[in-house]
């Protein structure tokens, strides 16, 4: 579009991750600037850390109008995602490895528990839970938190040789232990993160892509590094932070586009005072949205999936199989390998090949197993 804008007498700039910080002021000074949402947010934070106002790259200009691509992903799904600029602290990393070894001695309770529930419910159910305690900690999968059971507290007191766990070892040590326990019990390899070349990379739960440079905060990332036995980087302290929601609300005008806005219409209206306008398709939609199928257990579901894929593949029909995690995509891949079905796997481990794999997904007899990666901006070529 830059050719059209320049023909109309406007200047156009494009800020990428590789753009030098010194040259960004000129790019942001253009009439229209293209920039990734995270780079824009981080440049805003960096501008608020400079000592001289003349060093600011983007916030010296009024924030007139932001047009956000995939606006529901940025302003709804990732609205509360904090952008953080931090620096390394001086705290030693040996403690993370120490507590990672200790929590391996603990076992989970078979009973699920709402860790974040109120004090009243805690007191009412305390006796019942004591009877059900067959492990050392409870897991709350919804809030991604863990809580030690009475048995677990007693076990840790014996291991650490203290009389009272919460009184004798101090708040910081308790914080390290809780992080080690969360890393062990809640955050799973190939689901929330992957390990590449000795580095723990977070997997975005919305797109399925890795997020290089992003780290879990408050020592959790170091606890995961200790769990996986990779080099533990020093914990960082926050210098500046802002969420996408608070950042984009600063623009006088805000708009965007996405293929899935109507389902989030109420949120856009309440939070951002934005109405949703649905643009009809050029031709009538011929896709059939069938109802969900519910199975008694995982084994029955995957038996049906296997048979369905074999049947469709024998007819030459291209198949795209969506999975919720890297682990599941690899399980499906193993099933297909046993059936000698040639296929591609598309997940955070192979994101470099994403555009090529997605482009070939419409060929005859093509089988692609993917996590919830969107493959945006890629044309899928269909064969007849």
PDB file of C-alpha atoms in Angstrom, residues 23-197:
ATOM      1  CA  UNK A  23      16.642   5.622  13.368  1.00  0.00           C
ATOM      2  CA  UNK A  24      13.151   4.869  14.679  1.00  0.00           C
ATOM      3  CA  UNK A  25      12.323   8.509  15.445  1.00  0.00           C
ATOM      4  CA  UNK A  26      12.325   9.284  11.712  1.00  0.00           C
ATOM      5  CA  UNK A  27      10.168   6.214  10.905  1.00  0.00           C
ATOM      6  CA  UNK A  28       7.611   7.149  13.578  1.00  0.00           C
ATOM      7  CA  UNK A  29       7.617  10.693  12.166  1.00  0.00           C
ATOM      8  CA  UNK A  30       6.045   9.505   8.898  1.00  0.00           C
ATOM      9  CA  UNK A  31       2.349  10.102   8.129  1.00  0.00           C
ATOM     10  CA  UNK A  32       1.719   6.330   8.255  1.00  0.00           C
ATOM     11  CA  UNK A  33       3.889   3.873  10.195  1.00  0.00           C
ATOM     12  CA  UNK A  34       3.618   0.076  10.046  1.00  0.00           C
ATOM     13  CA  UNK A  35       4.883  -1.660  13.190  1.00  0.00           C
ATOM     14  CA  UNK A  36       4.328  -4.900  15.119  1.00  0.00           C
ATOM     15  CA  UNK A  37       2.204  -4.347  18.238  1.00  0.00           C
ATOM     16  CA  UNK A  38       4.897  -5.604  20.646  1.00  0.00           C
ATOM     17  CA  UNK A  39       7.587  -3.351  19.100  1.00  0.00           C
ATOM     18  CA  UNK A  40       5.246  -0.378  19.404  1.00  0.00           C
ATOM     19  CA  UNK A  41       4.582  -1.142  23.074  1.00  0.00           C
ATOM     20  CA  UNK A  42       8.260  -1.635  23.897  1.00  0.00           C
ATOM     21  CA  UNK A  43       9.233   1.595  22.119  1.00  0.00           C
ATOM     22  CA  UNK A  44       6.648   3.394  24.273  1.00  0.00           C
ATOM     23  CA  UNK A  45       8.186   1.884  27.432  1.00  0.00           C
ATOM     24  CA  UNK A  46      11.712   2.747  26.305  1.00  0.00           C
ATOM     25  CA  UNK A  47      10.590   6.340  25.691  1.00  0.00           C
ATOM     26  CA  UNK A  48       9.442   6.533  29.299  1.00  0.00           C
ATOM     27  CA  UNK A  49      12.879   5.447  30.566  1.00  0.00           C
ATOM     28  CA  UNK A  50      15.004   7.995  28.684  1.00  0.00           C
ATOM     29  CA  UNK A  51      16.654  10.823  30.627  1.00  0.00           C
ATOM     30  CA  UNK A  52      16.508  13.353  27.780  1.00  0.00           C
ATOM     31  CA  UNK A  53      13.137  14.089  26.097  1.00  0.00           C
ATOM     32  CA  UNK A  54      14.905  14.460  22.739  1.00  0.00           C
ATOM     33  CA  UNK A  55      15.864  10.746  22.856  1.00  0.00           C
ATOM     34  CA  UNK A  56      12.248   9.541  22.568  1.00  0.00           C
ATOM     35  CA  UNK A  57      11.525   7.567  19.387  1.00  0.00           C
ATOM     36  CA  UNK A  58       7.712   7.461  19.118  1.00  0.00           C
ATOM     37  CA  UNK A  59       5.851   9.111  22.016  1.00  0.00           C
ATOM     38  CA  UNK A  60       6.961  12.648  21.048  1.00  0.00           C
ATOM     39  CA  UNK A  61       4.084  12.597  18.543  1.00  0.00           C
ATOM     40  CA  UNK A  62       0.389  12.705  19.541  1.00  0.00           C
ATOM     41  CA  UNK A  63      -1.232   9.255  19.421  1.00  0.00           C
ATOM     42  CA  UNK A  64      -3.838   9.972  16.729  1.00  0.00           C
ATOM     43  CA  UNK A  65      -5.115   6.748  15.202  1.00  0.00           C
ATOM     44  CA  UNK A  66      -4.155   3.080  15.581  1.00  0.00           C
ATOM     45  CA  UNK A  67      -5.444   0.414  13.163  1.00  0.00           C
ATOM     46  CA  UNK A  68      -4.816  -3.028  14.686  1.00  0.00           C
ATOM     47  CA  UNK A  69      -4.644  -6.165  12.547  1.00  0.00           C
ATOM     48  CA  UNK A  70      -6.247  -9.240  14.191  1.00  0.00           C
ATOM     49  CA  UNK A  71      -7.692  -6.829  16.752  1.00  0.00           C
ATOM     50  CA  UNK A  72      -9.514  -9.488  18.778  1.00  0.00           C
ATOM     51  CA  UNK A  73      -6.271 -11.391  19.356  1.00  0.00           C
ATOM     52  CA  UNK A  74      -4.432  -8.274  20.596  1.00  0.00           C
ATOM     53  CA  UNK A  75      -7.144  -6.375  22.470  1.00  0.00           C
ATOM     54  CA  UNK A  76      -9.210  -9.298  23.840  1.00  0.00           C
ATOM     55  CA  UNK A  77      -7.132 -12.499  24.025  1.00  0.00           C
ATOM     56  CA  UNK A  78      -3.859 -10.776  24.962  1.00  0.00           C
ATOM     57  CA  UNK A  79      -5.349  -7.626  26.508  1.00  0.00           C
ATOM     58  CA  UNK A  80      -3.872  -8.282  29.953  1.00  0.00           C
ATOM     59  CA  UNK A  81      -0.526  -9.541  28.643  1.00  0.00           C
ATOM     60  CA  UNK A  82       2.097  -7.256  30.196  1.00  0.00           C
ATOM     61  CA  UNK A  83       4.934  -5.875  28.096  1.00  0.00           C
ATOM     62  CA  UNK A  84       7.919  -5.678  30.458  1.00  0.00           C
ATOM     63  CA  UNK A  85      11.338  -4.064  30.233  1.00  0.00           C
ATOM     64  CA  UNK A  86      13.632  -5.478  32.883  1.00  0.00           C
ATOM     65  CA  UNK A  87      17.251  -5.837  33.922  1.00  0.00           C
ATOM     66  CA  UNK A  88      19.110  -8.718  35.582  1.00  0.00           C
ATOM     67  CA  UNK A  89      19.175  -8.769  39.388  1.00  0.00           C
ATOM     68  CA  UNK A  90      22.108  -9.904  41.492  1.00  0.00           C
ATOM     69  CA  UNK A  91      20.391 -12.877  43.120  1.00  0.00           C
ATOM     70  CA  UNK A  92      22.234 -16.217  42.865  1.00  0.00           C
ATOM     71  CA  UNK A  93      20.714 -18.997  40.738  1.00  0.00           C
ATOM     72  CA  UNK A  94      21.758 -22.014  42.865  1.00  0.00           C
ATOM     73  CA  UNK A  95      18.505 -21.939  44.881  1.00  0.00           C
ATOM     74  CA  UNK A  96      16.405 -22.754  41.834  1.00  0.00           C
ATOM     75  CA  UNK A  97      18.268 -26.020  41.199  1.00  0.00           C
ATOM     76  CA  UNK A  98      18.144 -26.873  44.925  1.00  0.00           C
ATOM     77  CA  UNK A  99      14.354 -26.520  45.184  1.00  0.00           C
ATOM     78  CA  UNK A 100      13.809 -28.227  41.817  1.00  0.00           C
ATOM     79  CA  UNK A 101      15.413 -31.352  43.348  1.00  0.00           C
ATOM     80  CA  UNK A 102      13.316 -31.119  46.519  1.00  0.00           C
ATOM     81  CA  UNK A 103       9.906 -30.837  44.814  1.00  0.00           C
ATOM     82  CA  UNK A 104      10.633 -33.998  42.786  1.00  0.00           C
ATOM     83  CA  UNK A 105      10.208 -35.878  46.075  1.00  0.00           C
ATOM     84  CA  UNK A 106       6.576 -34.669  46.366  1.00  0.00           C
ATOM     85  CA  UNK A 107       3.563 -36.313  44.750  1.00  0.00           C
ATOM     86  CA  UNK A 108       0.239 -34.729  43.650  1.00  0.00           C
ATOM     87  CA  UNK A 109      -3.108 -35.431  45.324  1.00  0.00           C
ATOM     88  CA  UNK A 110      -5.623 -37.313  43.204  1.00  0.00           C
ATOM     89  CA  UNK A 111      -8.367 -34.887  44.333  1.00  0.00           C
ATOM     90  CA  UNK A 112      -8.570 -31.558  42.480  1.00  0.00           C
ATOM     91  CA  UNK A 113      -8.912 -28.385  44.534  1.00  0.00           C
ATOM     92  CA  UNK A 114      -9.768 -24.744  43.849  1.00  0.00           C
ATOM     93  CA  UNK A 115      -6.637 -23.228  45.336  1.00  0.00           C
ATOM     94  CA  UNK A 116      -7.956 -19.674  45.085  1.00  0.00           C
ATOM     95  CA  UNK A 117     -11.269 -20.266  46.881  1.00  0.00           C
ATOM     96  CA  UNK A 118     -12.374 -18.128  49.810  1.00  0.00           C
ATOM     97  CA  UNK A 119     -11.437 -18.550  53.444  1.00  0.00           C
ATOM     98  CA  UNK A 120     -14.971 -19.623  54.471  1.00  0.00           C
ATOM     99  CA  UNK A 121     -15.040 -22.521  52.012  1.00  0.00           C
ATOM    100  CA  UNK A 122     -11.497 -23.397  53.095  1.00  0.00           C
ATOM    101  CA  UNK A 123     -12.617 -23.763  56.728  1.00  0.00           C
ATOM    102  CA  UNK A 124     -15.810 -25.660  55.853  1.00  0.00           C
ATOM    103  CA  UNK A 125     -14.017 -28.222  53.685  1.00  0.00           C
ATOM    104  CA  UNK A 126     -10.804 -28.509  55.684  1.00  0.00           C
ATOM    105  CA  UNK A 127     -11.769 -31.750  57.474  1.00  0.00           C
ATOM    106  CA  UNK A 128     -13.073 -33.435  54.310  1.00  0.00           C
ATOM    107  CA  UNK A 129      -9.884 -32.589  52.408  1.00  0.00           C
ATOM    108  CA  UNK A 130      -7.686 -33.966  55.176  1.00  0.00           C
ATOM    109  CA  UNK A 131      -9.415 -37.320  54.734  1.00  0.00           C
ATOM    110  CA  UNK A 132      -8.861 -37.229  50.977  1.00  0.00           C
ATOM    111  CA  UNK A 133      -5.183 -36.243  51.148  1.00  0.00           C
ATOM    112  CA  UNK A 134      -3.272 -38.952  49.295  1.00  0.00           C
ATOM    113  CA  UNK A 135      -0.529 -36.633  48.067  1.00  0.00           C
ATOM    114  CA  UNK A 136       1.626 -33.655  48.986  1.00  0.00           C
ATOM    115  CA  UNK A 137       0.027 -30.878  46.937  1.00  0.00           C
ATOM    116  CA  UNK A 138      -3.174 -29.910  45.155  1.00  0.00           C
ATOM    117  CA  UNK A 139      -3.264 -28.632  41.569  1.00  0.00           C
ATOM    118  CA  UNK A 140      -5.698 -25.981  40.322  1.00  0.00           C
ATOM    119  CA  UNK A 141      -5.414 -26.323  36.528  1.00  0.00           C
ATOM    120  CA  UNK A 142      -7.735 -23.394  35.813  1.00  0.00           C
ATOM    121  CA  UNK A 143      -5.634 -20.776  37.650  1.00  0.00           C
ATOM    122  CA  UNK A 144      -2.305 -22.620  37.107  1.00  0.00           C
ATOM    123  CA  UNK A 145      -1.562 -22.671  40.835  1.00  0.00           C
ATOM    124  CA  UNK A 146      -0.612 -25.296  43.401  1.00  0.00           C
ATOM    125  CA  UNK A 147      -1.124 -25.543  47.176  1.00  0.00           C
ATOM    126  CA  UNK A 148       0.665 -27.786  49.640  1.00  0.00           C
ATOM    127  CA  UNK A 149      -1.482 -30.251  51.558  1.00  0.00           C
ATOM    128  CA  UNK A 150      -1.013 -30.826  55.280  1.00  0.00           C
ATOM    129  CA  UNK A 151       0.901 -33.979  54.442  1.00  0.00           C
ATOM    130  CA  UNK A 152       3.111 -32.053  52.005  1.00  0.00           C
ATOM    131  CA  UNK A 153       3.949 -29.350  54.555  1.00  0.00           C
ATOM    132  CA  UNK A 154       4.920 -32.012  57.079  1.00  0.00           C
ATOM    133  CA  UNK A 155       7.079 -33.815  54.499  1.00  0.00           C
ATOM    134  CA  UNK A 156       8.935 -30.598  53.575  1.00  0.00           C
ATOM    135  CA  UNK A 157       9.537 -29.778  57.232  1.00  0.00           C
ATOM    136  CA  UNK A 158      11.214 -33.181  57.594  1.00  0.00           C
ATOM    137  CA  UNK A 159      13.303 -32.714  54.424  1.00  0.00           C
ATOM    138  CA  UNK A 160      14.428 -29.180  55.355  1.00  0.00           C
ATOM    139  CA  UNK A 161      14.769 -30.057  59.058  1.00  0.00           C
ATOM    140  CA  UNK A 162      12.644 -27.151  60.323  1.00  0.00           C
ATOM    141  CA  UNK A 163       9.916 -27.045  62.955  1.00  0.00           C
ATOM    142  CA  UNK A 164       7.528 -24.676  61.131  1.00  0.00           C
ATOM    143  CA  UNK A 165       7.896 -24.338  57.344  1.00  0.00           C
ATOM    144  CA  UNK A 166       6.330 -20.894  56.938  1.00  0.00           C
ATOM    145  CA  UNK A 167       7.982 -19.372  60.013  1.00  0.00           C
ATOM    146  CA  UNK A 168      11.498 -20.776  59.880  1.00  0.00           C
ATOM    147  CA  UNK A 169      12.666 -20.522  56.240  1.00  0.00           C
ATOM    148  CA  UNK A 170      11.328 -17.071  55.326  1.00  0.00           C
ATOM    149  CA  UNK A 171       9.162 -15.551  52.569  1.00  0.00           C
ATOM    150  CA  UNK A 172      11.805 -15.596  49.800  1.00  0.00           C
ATOM    151  CA  UNK A 173      12.527 -19.297  50.270  1.00  0.00           C
ATOM    152  CA  UNK A 174       8.801 -20.102  50.287  1.00  0.00           C
ATOM    153  CA  UNK A 175       8.468 -18.130  47.010  1.00  0.00           C
ATOM    154  CA  UNK A 176      11.301 -20.176  45.428  1.00  0.00           C
ATOM    155  CA  UNK A 177       9.675 -23.418  46.586  1.00  0.00           C
ATOM    156  CA  UNK A 178       6.223 -22.487  45.245  1.00  0.00           C
ATOM    157  CA  UNK A 179       7.733 -21.592  41.847  1.00  0.00           C
ATOM    158  CA  UNK A 180       9.619 -24.890  41.747  1.00  0.00           C
ATOM    159  CA  UNK A 181       6.380 -26.732  42.556  1.00  0.00           C
ATOM    160  CA  UNK A 182       4.419 -24.838  39.844  1.00  0.00           C
ATOM    161  CA  UNK A 183       7.164 -25.556  37.304  1.00  0.00           C
ATOM    162  CA  UNK A 184       7.077 -29.247  38.238  1.00  0.00           C
ATOM    163  CA  UNK A 185       3.305 -29.768  38.438  1.00  0.00           C
ATOM    164  CA  UNK A 186       1.560 -27.176  36.243  1.00  0.00           C
ATOM    165  CA  UNK A 187       3.887 -26.051  33.425  1.00  0.00           C
ATOM    166  CA  UNK A 188       4.460 -28.937  31.030  1.00  0.00           C
ATOM    167  CA  UNK A 189       7.118 -29.376  28.342  1.00  0.00           C
ATOM    168  CA  UNK A 190       5.737 -29.149  24.767  1.00  0.00           C
ATOM    169  CA  UNK A 191       2.537 -27.518  26.059  1.00  0.00           C
ATOM    170  CA  UNK A 192       3.364 -24.228  27.810  1.00  0.00           C
ATOM    171  CA  UNK A 193       6.997 -24.185  26.667  1.00  0.00           C
ATOM    172  CA  UNK A 194       9.629 -26.001  24.604  1.00  0.00           C
ATOM    173  CA  UNK A 195      13.400 -26.369  24.984  1.00  0.00           C
ATOM    174  CA  UNK A 196      15.513 -25.382  21.957  1.00  0.00           C
ATOM    175  CA  UNK A 197      19.335 -25.325  22.029  1.00  0.00           C
TER     176      UNK A 197
END
